[in-house]
mmCIF file of C-alpha atoms and ligand atoms in Angstrom:
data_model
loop_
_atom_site.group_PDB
_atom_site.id
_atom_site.type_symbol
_atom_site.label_atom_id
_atom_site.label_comp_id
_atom_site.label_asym_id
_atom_site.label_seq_id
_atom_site.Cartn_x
_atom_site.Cartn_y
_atom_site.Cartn_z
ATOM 1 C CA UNK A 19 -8.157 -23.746 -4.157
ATOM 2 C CA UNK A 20 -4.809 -23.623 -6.379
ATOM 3 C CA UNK A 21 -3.427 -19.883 -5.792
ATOM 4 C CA UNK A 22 -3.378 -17.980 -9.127
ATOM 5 C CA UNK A 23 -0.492 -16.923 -11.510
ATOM 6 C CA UNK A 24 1.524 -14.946 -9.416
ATOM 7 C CA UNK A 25 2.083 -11.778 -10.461
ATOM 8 C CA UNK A 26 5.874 -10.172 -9.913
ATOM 9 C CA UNK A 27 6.442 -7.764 -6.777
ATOM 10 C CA UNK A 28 6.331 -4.474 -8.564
ATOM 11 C CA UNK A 29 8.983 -1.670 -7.623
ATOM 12 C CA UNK A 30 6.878 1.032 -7.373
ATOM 13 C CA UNK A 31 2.656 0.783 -5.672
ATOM 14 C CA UNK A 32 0.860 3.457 -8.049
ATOM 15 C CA UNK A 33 -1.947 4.773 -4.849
ATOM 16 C CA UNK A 34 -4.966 5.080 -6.128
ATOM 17 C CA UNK A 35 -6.715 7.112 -3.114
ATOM 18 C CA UNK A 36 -8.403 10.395 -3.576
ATOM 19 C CA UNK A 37 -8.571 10.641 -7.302
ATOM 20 C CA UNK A 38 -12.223 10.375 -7.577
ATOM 21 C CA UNK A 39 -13.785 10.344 -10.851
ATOM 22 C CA UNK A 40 -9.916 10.668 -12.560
ATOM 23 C CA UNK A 41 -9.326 7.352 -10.844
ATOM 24 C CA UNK A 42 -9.891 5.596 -13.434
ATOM 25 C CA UNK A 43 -7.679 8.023 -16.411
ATOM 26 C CA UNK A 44 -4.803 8.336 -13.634
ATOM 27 C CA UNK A 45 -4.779 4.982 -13.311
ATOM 28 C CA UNK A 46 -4.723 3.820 -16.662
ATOM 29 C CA UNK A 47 -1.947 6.591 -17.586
ATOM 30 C CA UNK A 48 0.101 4.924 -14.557
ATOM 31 C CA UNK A 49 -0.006 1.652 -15.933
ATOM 32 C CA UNK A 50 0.828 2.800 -19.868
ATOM 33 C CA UNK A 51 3.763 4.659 -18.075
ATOM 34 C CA UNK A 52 4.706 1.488 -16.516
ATOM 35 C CA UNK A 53 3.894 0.664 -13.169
ATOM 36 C CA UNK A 54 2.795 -2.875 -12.070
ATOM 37 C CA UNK A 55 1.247 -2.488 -8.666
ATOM 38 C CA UNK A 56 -1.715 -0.895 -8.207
ATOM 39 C CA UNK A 57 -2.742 0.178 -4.269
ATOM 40 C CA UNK A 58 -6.716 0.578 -3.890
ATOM 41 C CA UNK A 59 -9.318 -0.131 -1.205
ATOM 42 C CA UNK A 60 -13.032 -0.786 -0.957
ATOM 43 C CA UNK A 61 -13.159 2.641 0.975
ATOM 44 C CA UNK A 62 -15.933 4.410 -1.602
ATOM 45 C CA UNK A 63 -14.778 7.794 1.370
ATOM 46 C CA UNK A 64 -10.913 7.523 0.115
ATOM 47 C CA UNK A 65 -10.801 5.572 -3.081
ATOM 48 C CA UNK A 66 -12.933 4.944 -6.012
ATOM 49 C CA UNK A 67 -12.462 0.867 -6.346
ATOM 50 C CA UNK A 68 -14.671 0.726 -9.487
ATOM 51 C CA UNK A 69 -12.494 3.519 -11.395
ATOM 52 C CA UNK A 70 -9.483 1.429 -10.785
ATOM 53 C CA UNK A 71 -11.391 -1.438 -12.404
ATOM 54 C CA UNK A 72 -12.658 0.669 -15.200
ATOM 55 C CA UNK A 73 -8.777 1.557 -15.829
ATOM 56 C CA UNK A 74 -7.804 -2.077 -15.215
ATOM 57 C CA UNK A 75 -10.491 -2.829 -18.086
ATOM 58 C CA UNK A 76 -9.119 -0.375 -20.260
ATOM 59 C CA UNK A 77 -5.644 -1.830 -20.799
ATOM 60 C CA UNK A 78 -6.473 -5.318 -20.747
ATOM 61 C CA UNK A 79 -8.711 -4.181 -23.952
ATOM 62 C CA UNK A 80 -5.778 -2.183 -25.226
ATOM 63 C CA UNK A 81 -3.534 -5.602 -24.788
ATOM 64 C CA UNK A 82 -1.297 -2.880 -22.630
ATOM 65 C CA UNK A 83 -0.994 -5.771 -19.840
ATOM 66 C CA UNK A 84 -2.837 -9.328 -18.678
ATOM 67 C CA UNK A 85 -4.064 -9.363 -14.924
ATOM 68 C CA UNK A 86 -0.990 -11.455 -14.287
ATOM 69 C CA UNK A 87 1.250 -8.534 -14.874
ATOM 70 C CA UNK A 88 -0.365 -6.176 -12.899
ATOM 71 C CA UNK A 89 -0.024 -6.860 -9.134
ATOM 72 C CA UNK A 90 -2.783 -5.756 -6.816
ATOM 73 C CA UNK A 91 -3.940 -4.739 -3.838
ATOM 74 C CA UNK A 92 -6.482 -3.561 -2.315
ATOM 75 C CA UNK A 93 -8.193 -3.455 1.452
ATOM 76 C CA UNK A 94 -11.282 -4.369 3.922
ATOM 77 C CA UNK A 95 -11.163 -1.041 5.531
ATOM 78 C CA UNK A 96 -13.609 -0.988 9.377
ATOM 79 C CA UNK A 97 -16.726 0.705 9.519
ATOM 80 C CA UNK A 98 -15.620 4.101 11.082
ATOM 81 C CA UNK A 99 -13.199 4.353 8.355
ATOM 82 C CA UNK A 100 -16.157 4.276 5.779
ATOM 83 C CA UNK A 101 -18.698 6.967 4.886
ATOM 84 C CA UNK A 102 -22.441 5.849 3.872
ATOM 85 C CA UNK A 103 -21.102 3.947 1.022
ATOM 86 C CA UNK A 104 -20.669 0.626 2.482
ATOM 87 C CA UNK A 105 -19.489 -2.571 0.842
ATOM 88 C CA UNK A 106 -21.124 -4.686 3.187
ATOM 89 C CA UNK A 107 -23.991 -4.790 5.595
ATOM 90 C CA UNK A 108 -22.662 -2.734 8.944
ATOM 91 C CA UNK A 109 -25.042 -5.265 10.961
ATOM 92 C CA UNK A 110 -23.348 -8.608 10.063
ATOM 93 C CA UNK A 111 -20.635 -10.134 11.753
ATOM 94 C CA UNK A 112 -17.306 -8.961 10.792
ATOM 95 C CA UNK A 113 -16.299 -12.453 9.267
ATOM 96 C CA UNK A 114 -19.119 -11.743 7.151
ATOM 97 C CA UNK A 115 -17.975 -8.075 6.219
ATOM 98 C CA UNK A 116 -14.885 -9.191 5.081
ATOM 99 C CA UNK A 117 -16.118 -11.631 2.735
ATOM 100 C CA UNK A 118 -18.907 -9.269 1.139
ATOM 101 C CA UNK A 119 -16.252 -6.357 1.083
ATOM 102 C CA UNK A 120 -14.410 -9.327 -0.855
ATOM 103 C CA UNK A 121 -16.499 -9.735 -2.918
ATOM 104 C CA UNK A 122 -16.862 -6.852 -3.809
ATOM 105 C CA UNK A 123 -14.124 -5.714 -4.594
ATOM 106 C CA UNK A 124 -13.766 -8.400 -6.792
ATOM 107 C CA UNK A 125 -16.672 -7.211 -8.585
ATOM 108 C CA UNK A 126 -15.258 -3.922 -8.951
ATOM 109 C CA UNK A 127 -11.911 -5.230 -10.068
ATOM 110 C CA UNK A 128 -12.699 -7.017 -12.187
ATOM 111 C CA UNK A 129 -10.844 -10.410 -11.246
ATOM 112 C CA UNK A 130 -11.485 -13.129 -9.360
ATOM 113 C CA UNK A 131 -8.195 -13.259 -7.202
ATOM 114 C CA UNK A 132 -6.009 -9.858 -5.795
ATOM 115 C CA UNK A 133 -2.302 -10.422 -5.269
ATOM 116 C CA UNK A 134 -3.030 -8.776 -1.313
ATOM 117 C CA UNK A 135 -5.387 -8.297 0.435
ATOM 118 C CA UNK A 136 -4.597 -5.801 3.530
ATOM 119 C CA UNK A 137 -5.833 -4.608 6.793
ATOM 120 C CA UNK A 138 -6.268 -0.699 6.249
ATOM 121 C CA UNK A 139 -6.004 -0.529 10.018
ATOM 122 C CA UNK A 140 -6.448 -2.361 13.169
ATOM 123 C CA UNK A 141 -9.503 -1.699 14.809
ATOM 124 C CA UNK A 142 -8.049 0.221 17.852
ATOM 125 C CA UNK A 143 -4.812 2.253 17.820
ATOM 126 C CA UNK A 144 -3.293 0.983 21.267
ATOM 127 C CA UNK A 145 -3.315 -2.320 20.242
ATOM 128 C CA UNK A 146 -4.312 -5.672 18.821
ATOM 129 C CA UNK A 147 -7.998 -6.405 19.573
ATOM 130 C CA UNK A 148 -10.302 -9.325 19.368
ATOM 131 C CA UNK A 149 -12.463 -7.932 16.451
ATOM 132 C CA UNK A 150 -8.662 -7.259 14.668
ATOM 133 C CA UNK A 151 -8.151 -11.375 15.253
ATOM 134 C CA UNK A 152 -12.082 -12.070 13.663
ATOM 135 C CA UNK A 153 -11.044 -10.119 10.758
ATOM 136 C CA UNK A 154 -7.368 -11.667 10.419
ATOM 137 C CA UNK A 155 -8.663 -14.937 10.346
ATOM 138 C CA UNK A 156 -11.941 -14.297 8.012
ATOM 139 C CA UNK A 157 -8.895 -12.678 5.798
ATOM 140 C CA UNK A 158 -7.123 -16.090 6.035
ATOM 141 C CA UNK A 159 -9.632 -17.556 4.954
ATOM 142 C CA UNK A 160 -10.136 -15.578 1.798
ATOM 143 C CA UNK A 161 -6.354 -15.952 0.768
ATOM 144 C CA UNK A 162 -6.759 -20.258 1.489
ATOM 145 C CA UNK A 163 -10.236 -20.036 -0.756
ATOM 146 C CA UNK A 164 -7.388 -18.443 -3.037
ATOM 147 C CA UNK A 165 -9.024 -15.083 -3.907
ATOM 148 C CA UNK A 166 -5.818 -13.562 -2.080
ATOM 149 C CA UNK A 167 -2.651 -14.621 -2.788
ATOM 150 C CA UNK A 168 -1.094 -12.637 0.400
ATOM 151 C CA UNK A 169 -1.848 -10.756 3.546
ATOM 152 C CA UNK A 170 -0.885 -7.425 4.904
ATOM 153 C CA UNK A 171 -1.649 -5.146 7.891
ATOM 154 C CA UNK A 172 -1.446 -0.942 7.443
ATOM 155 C CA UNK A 173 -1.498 1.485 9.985
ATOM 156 C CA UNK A 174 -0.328 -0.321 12.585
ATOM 157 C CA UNK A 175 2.509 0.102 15.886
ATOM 158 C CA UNK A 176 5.461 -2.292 16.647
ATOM 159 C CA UNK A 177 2.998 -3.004 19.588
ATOM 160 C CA UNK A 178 0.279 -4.244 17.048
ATOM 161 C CA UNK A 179 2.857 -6.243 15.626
ATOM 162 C CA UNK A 180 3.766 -7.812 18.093
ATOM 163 C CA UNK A 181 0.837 -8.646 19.716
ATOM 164 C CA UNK A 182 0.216 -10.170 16.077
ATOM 165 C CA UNK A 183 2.741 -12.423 15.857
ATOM 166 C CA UNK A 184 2.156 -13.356 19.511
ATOM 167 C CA UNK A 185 -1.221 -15.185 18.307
ATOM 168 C CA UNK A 186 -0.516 -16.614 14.641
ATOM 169 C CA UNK A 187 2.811 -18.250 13.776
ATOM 170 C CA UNK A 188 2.493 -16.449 10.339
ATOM 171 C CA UNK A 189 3.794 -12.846 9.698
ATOM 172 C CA UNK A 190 1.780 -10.979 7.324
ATOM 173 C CA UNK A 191 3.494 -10.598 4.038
ATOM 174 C CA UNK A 192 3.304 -6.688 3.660
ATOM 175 C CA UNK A 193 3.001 -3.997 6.193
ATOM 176 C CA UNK A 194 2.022 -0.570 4.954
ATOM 177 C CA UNK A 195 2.449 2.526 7.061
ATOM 178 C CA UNK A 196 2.626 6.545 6.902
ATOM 179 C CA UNK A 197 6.371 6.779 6.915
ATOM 180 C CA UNK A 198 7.739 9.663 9.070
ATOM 181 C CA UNK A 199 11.103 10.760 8.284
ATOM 182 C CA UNK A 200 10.897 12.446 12.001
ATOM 183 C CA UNK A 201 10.738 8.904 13.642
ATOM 184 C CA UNK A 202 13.522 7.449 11.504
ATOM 185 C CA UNK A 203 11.278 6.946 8.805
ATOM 186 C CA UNK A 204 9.477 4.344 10.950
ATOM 187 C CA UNK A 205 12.407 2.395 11.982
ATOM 188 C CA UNK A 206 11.415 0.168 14.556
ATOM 189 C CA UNK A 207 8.527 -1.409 12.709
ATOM 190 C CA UNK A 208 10.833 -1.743 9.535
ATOM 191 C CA UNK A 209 13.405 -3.303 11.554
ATOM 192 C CA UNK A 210 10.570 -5.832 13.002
ATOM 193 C CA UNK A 211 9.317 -6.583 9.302
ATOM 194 C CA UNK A 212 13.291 -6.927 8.314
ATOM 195 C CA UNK A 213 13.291 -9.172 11.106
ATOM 196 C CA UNK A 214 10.546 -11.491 9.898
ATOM 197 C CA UNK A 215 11.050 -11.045 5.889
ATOM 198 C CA UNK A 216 8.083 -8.823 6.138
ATOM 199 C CA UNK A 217 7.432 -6.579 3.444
ATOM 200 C CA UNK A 218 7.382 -2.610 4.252
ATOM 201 C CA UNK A 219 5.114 -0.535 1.997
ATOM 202 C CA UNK A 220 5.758 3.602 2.854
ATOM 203 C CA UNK A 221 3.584 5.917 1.980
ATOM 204 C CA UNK A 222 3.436 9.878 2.083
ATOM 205 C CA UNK A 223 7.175 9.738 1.584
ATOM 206 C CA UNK A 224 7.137 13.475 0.147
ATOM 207 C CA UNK A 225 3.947 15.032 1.705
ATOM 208 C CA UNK A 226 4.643 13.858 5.205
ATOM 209 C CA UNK A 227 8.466 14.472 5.007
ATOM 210 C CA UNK A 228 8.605 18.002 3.153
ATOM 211 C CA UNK A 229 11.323 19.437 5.405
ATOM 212 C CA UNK A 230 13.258 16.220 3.777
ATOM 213 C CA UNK A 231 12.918 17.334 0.424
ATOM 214 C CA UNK A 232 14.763 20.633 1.028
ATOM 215 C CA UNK A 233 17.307 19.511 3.150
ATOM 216 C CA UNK A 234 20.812 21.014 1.746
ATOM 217 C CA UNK A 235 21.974 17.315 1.845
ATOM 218 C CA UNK A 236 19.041 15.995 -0.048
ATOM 219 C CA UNK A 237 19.158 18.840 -2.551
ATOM 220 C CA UNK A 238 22.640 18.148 -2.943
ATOM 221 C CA UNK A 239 22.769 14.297 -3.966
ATOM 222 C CA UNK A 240 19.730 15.299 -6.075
ATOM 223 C CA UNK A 241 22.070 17.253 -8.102
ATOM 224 C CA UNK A 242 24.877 15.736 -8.031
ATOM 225 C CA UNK A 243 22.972 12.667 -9.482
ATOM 226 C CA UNK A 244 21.069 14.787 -12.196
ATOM 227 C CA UNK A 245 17.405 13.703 -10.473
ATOM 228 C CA UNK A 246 15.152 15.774 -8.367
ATOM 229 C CA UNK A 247 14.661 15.523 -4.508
ATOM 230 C CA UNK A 248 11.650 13.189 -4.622
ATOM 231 C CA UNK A 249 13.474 11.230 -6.511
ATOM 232 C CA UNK A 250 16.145 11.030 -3.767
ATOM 233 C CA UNK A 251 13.401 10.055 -1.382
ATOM 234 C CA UNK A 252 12.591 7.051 -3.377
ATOM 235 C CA UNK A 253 15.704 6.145 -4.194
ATOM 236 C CA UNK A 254 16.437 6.124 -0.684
ATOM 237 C CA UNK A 255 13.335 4.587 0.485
ATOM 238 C CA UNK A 256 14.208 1.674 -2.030
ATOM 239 C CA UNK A 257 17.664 1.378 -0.927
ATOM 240 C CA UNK A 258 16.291 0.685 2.758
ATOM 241 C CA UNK A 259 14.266 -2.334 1.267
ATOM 242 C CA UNK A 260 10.828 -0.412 1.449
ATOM 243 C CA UNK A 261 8.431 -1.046 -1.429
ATOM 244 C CA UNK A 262 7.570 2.864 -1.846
ATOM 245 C CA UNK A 263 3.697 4.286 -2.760
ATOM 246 C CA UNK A 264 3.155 6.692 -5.084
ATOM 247 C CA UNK A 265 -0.100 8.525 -5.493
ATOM 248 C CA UNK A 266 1.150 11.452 -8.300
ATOM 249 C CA UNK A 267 -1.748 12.909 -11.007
ATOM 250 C CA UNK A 268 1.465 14.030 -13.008
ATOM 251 C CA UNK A 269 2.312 12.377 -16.090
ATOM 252 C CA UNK A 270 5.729 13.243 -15.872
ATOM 253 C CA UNK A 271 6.292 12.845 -12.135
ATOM 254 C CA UNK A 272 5.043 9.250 -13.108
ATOM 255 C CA UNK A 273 8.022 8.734 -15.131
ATOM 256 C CA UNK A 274 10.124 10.123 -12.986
ATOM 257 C CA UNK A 275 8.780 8.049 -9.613
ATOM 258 C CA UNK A 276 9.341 4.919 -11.581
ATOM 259 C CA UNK A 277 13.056 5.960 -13.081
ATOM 260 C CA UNK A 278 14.209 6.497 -9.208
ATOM 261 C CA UNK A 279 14.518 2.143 -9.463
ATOM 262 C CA UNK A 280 17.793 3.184 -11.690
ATOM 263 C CA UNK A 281 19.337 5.686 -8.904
ATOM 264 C CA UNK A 282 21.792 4.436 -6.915
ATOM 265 C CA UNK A 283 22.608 6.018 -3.387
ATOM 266 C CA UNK A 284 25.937 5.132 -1.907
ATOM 267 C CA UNK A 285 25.732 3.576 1.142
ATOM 268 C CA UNK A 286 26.850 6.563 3.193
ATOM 269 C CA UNK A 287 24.536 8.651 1.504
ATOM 270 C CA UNK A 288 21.923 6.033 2.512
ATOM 271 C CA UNK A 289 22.621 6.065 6.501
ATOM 272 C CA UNK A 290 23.286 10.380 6.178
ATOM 273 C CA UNK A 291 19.248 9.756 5.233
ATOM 274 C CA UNK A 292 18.102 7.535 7.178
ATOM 275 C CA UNK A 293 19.428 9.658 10.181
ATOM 276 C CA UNK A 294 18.351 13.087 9.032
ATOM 277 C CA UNK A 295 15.411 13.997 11.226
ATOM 278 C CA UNK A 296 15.141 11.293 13.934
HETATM 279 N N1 NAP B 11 -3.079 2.592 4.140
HETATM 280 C C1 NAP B 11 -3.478 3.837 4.290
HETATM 281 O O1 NAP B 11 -4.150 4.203 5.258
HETATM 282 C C2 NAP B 11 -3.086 4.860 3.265
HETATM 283 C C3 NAP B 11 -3.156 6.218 3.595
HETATM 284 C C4 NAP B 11 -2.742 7.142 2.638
HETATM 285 C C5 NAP B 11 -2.309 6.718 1.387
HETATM 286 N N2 NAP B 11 -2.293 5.384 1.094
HETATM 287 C C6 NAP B 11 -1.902 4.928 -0.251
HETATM 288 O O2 NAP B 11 -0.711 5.555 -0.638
HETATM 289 C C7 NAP B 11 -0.910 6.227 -1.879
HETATM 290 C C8 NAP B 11 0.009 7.401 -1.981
HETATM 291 O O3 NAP B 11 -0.349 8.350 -1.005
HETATM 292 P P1 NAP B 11 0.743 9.369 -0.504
HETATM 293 O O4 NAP B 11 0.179 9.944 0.753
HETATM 294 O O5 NAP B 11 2.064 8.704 -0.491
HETATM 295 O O6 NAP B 11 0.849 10.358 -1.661
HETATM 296 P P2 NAP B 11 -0.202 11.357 -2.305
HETATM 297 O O7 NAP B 11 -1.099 11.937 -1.293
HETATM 298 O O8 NAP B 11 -0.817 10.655 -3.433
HETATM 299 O O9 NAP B 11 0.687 12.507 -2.781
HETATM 300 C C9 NAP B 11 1.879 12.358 -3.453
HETATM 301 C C10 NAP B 11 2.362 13.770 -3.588
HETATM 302 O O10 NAP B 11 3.676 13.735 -4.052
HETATM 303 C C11 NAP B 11 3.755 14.490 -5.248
HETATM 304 N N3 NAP B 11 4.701 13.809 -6.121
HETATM 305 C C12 NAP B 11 4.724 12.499 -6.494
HETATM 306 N N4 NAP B 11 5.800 12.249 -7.267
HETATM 307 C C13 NAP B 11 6.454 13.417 -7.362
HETATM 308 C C14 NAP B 11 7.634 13.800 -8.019
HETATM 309 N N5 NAP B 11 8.345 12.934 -8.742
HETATM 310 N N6 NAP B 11 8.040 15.085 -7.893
HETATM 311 C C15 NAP B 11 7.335 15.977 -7.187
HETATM 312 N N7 NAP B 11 6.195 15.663 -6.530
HETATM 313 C C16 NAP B 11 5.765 14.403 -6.644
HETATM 314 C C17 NAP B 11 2.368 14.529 -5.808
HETATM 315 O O11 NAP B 11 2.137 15.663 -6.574
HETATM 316 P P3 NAP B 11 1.707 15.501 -8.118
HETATM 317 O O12 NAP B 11 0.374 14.850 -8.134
HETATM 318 O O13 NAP B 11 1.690 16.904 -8.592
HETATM 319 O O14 NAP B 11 2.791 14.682 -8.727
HETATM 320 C C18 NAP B 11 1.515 14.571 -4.529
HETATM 321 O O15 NAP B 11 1.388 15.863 -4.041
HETATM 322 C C19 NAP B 11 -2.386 6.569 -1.874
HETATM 323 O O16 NAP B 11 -2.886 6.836 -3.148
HETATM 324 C C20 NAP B 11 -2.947 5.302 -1.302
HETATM 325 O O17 NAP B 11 -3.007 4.316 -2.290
HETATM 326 C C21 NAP B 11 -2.649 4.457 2.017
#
C-alpha cells in the first residue's frame, strides 16, 4: 500500500506517558502551544492511548491541525511491560500481538496510518533475541501494509544494536533511549545511530540528569542567554542532533521547551556539555 502524507519531523516529541485522565487536556494544550510530534504507546500501565486520541479529535474539530501535521508515534510494548489491560490476546503468537496492538492503536488514534511505530523495548536486556526478530519483522510488515510510515527501537544497548543490524540490512529509523548525562548522555549508541543516519530520540533529559541542571556551567550559559537551565539541556540536546522528549503538564514550560529550537549554543559550549558528567 502507497505510504501516507508524510508528516514533517517535528523538533520537539510532546510524551504523553503518565498523564492519565489529563492525557487527553495536556495533550491538546501541547498541540495549541505548538508541538507536532506526539510520543504515546498502547501501554494502558504508562500511557492512556485513547486520551491522546480524544485530544487528537479535539483539534482536528477545532481546525487547530490535519493528521498530516501532527507526526506520531506510538509503540507495541511486551507483555511484562503491560498491566491487565492488554491490547491483544497474551496467548497468540507475537506476530499476531503486534498486529492487534496495531490495530488498536489505530482505533484509539484515531487514524489509519502512525508516522512510527517503535519497539518500547527488546524483549531481554542482554541482547537481541529471537522473539525481538518475530516482532521486528511482524512490525515490517505493518509499515509495508503502510499503517507505519517508519520503524524505531527504545530501550535498547549498542549490543542490541548491533546484533540488529547484524540480521536486517535496514537500520531502524529512530532509536529512543533514557539519556544519561553520567554516560555521556548515551554516547556510544548516538554515535552508532550518527553512524547509520539513525534518528536519536532522548528522553528524561531533566529528571534523569538533575545534577546537570545546576551545574555552575549550565546555570551560567542559561543566563547569559536569558533562558532557564532546561532550556540549556534542550538546546544542547538539539545541538547534538537528538530529537529531544518532553513530557511537561506546564503550560508555560510548554512554551518554553519548544522556544529552546531558537537557542543557539556555541560549539564550545556544546562539547563543555557533552563532557560534563561522563
Ligand atoms: N520509551 C520509553 O520507555 C519511555 C520511558 C519514559 C518516557 N518516555 C517518553 O518520554 C516522555 C517524556 O518523559 P521524560 O521522562 O523525559 O519526562 P517527564 O517524566 O514527562 O518529566 C519531565 C519533567 O521535566 C519538567 N520540565 C519539562 N520542561 C520543563 C521546563 N521547561 N522547565 C522546568 N521543568 C520542566 C516537568 O515538570 P513540569 O510538568 O512541571 O513542567 C517534569 O517534571 C514520556 O511522556 C514518554 O512519552 C518513553
Amino acid at each position: 500500500m502507497a505510504p501516507k502524507q508524510s508528516s514533517p519531523l517535528p523538533d520537539f516529541l510532546y510524551g504523553t506517558a503518565w498523564k492519565e485522565d489529563r492525557t487527553a487536556a495536556l495533550t491538546e494544550l501541547a498541540i495549541q502551544t505548538g508541538f507536532r510530534g506526539i510520543d504515546t504507546a498502547n501501554q494502558r500501565r504508562h500511557y492512556f492511548e485513547a486520551g491522546v486520541g480524544q485530544a487528537l479529535a479535539a483539534v482536528y474539530r477545532a481546525g487547530v491541525v490535519q493528521r498530516a501535521d501532527v507526526f506520531l508515534q506510538t509503540k507495541f510494548t511486551y507483555r511484562p511491560g503491560q498491566d491487565h489491560r492488554l491490547p491483544y490476546d497474551p496467548a497468540a503468537r507475537l506476530p499476531v500481538q503486534v498486529a492487534q496492538s496495531m490495530a488498536s492503536s489505530m482505533e484509539h488514534l484515531g487514524t489509519d496510518y502512525v508516522d512510527t511505530y517503535v519497539l518500547h523495548g527488546p524483549a531481554s536486556g542482554y541482547g537481541w533475541t529471537d522473539a525481538d526478530s518475530e516482532v521486528w519483522e511482524a512490525m515490517m510488515k505493518e509499515r509495508d501494509a503502510g499503517r507505519t510510515r517508519l520503524l524505531g527501537v527504545s530501550n535498547v544497548s549498542l549490543r542490541h544494536l548491533e546484533q540488529m543490524v547484524s540480521i536486517y540490512s535496514e537500520a531502524p529509523a529512530f532509536v529512543q533511549n533514557r539519556c544519561y548525562a553520567r554516560f555521556g548522555w548515551d554516547r556510544d549508541v548516538r554515535l552508532f545511530c550518527r553512524e547509520r543516519k539513525i534518528i536519536y530520540q532522548g528522553f528524561s533529559l531533566l529528571t534523569a540528569n538533575a545534577e546537570v541542571l545546576h551545574h555552575p556551567l549550565v546555570t551560567g550559559l542559561a543566563a547569559r542567554a536569558g533562558a532557564t537551565p532546561a532550556q540549556v539541556v534542550f538546546g544542547f540536546a538539539r545541538a547534538v542532533g537528538m530529537l529531544p522528549l518532553t513530557g511537561t503538564s506546564n503550560a508555560e514550560h510548554m512554551k518554553q521547551d519548544l522556544a529552546c529550537t531558537g537557542l543557539v549554543l556555541e560549539p564550545d559550549a556544546v562539547g563543555a556539555i557533552e563532557s560534563l558528567a561522563g
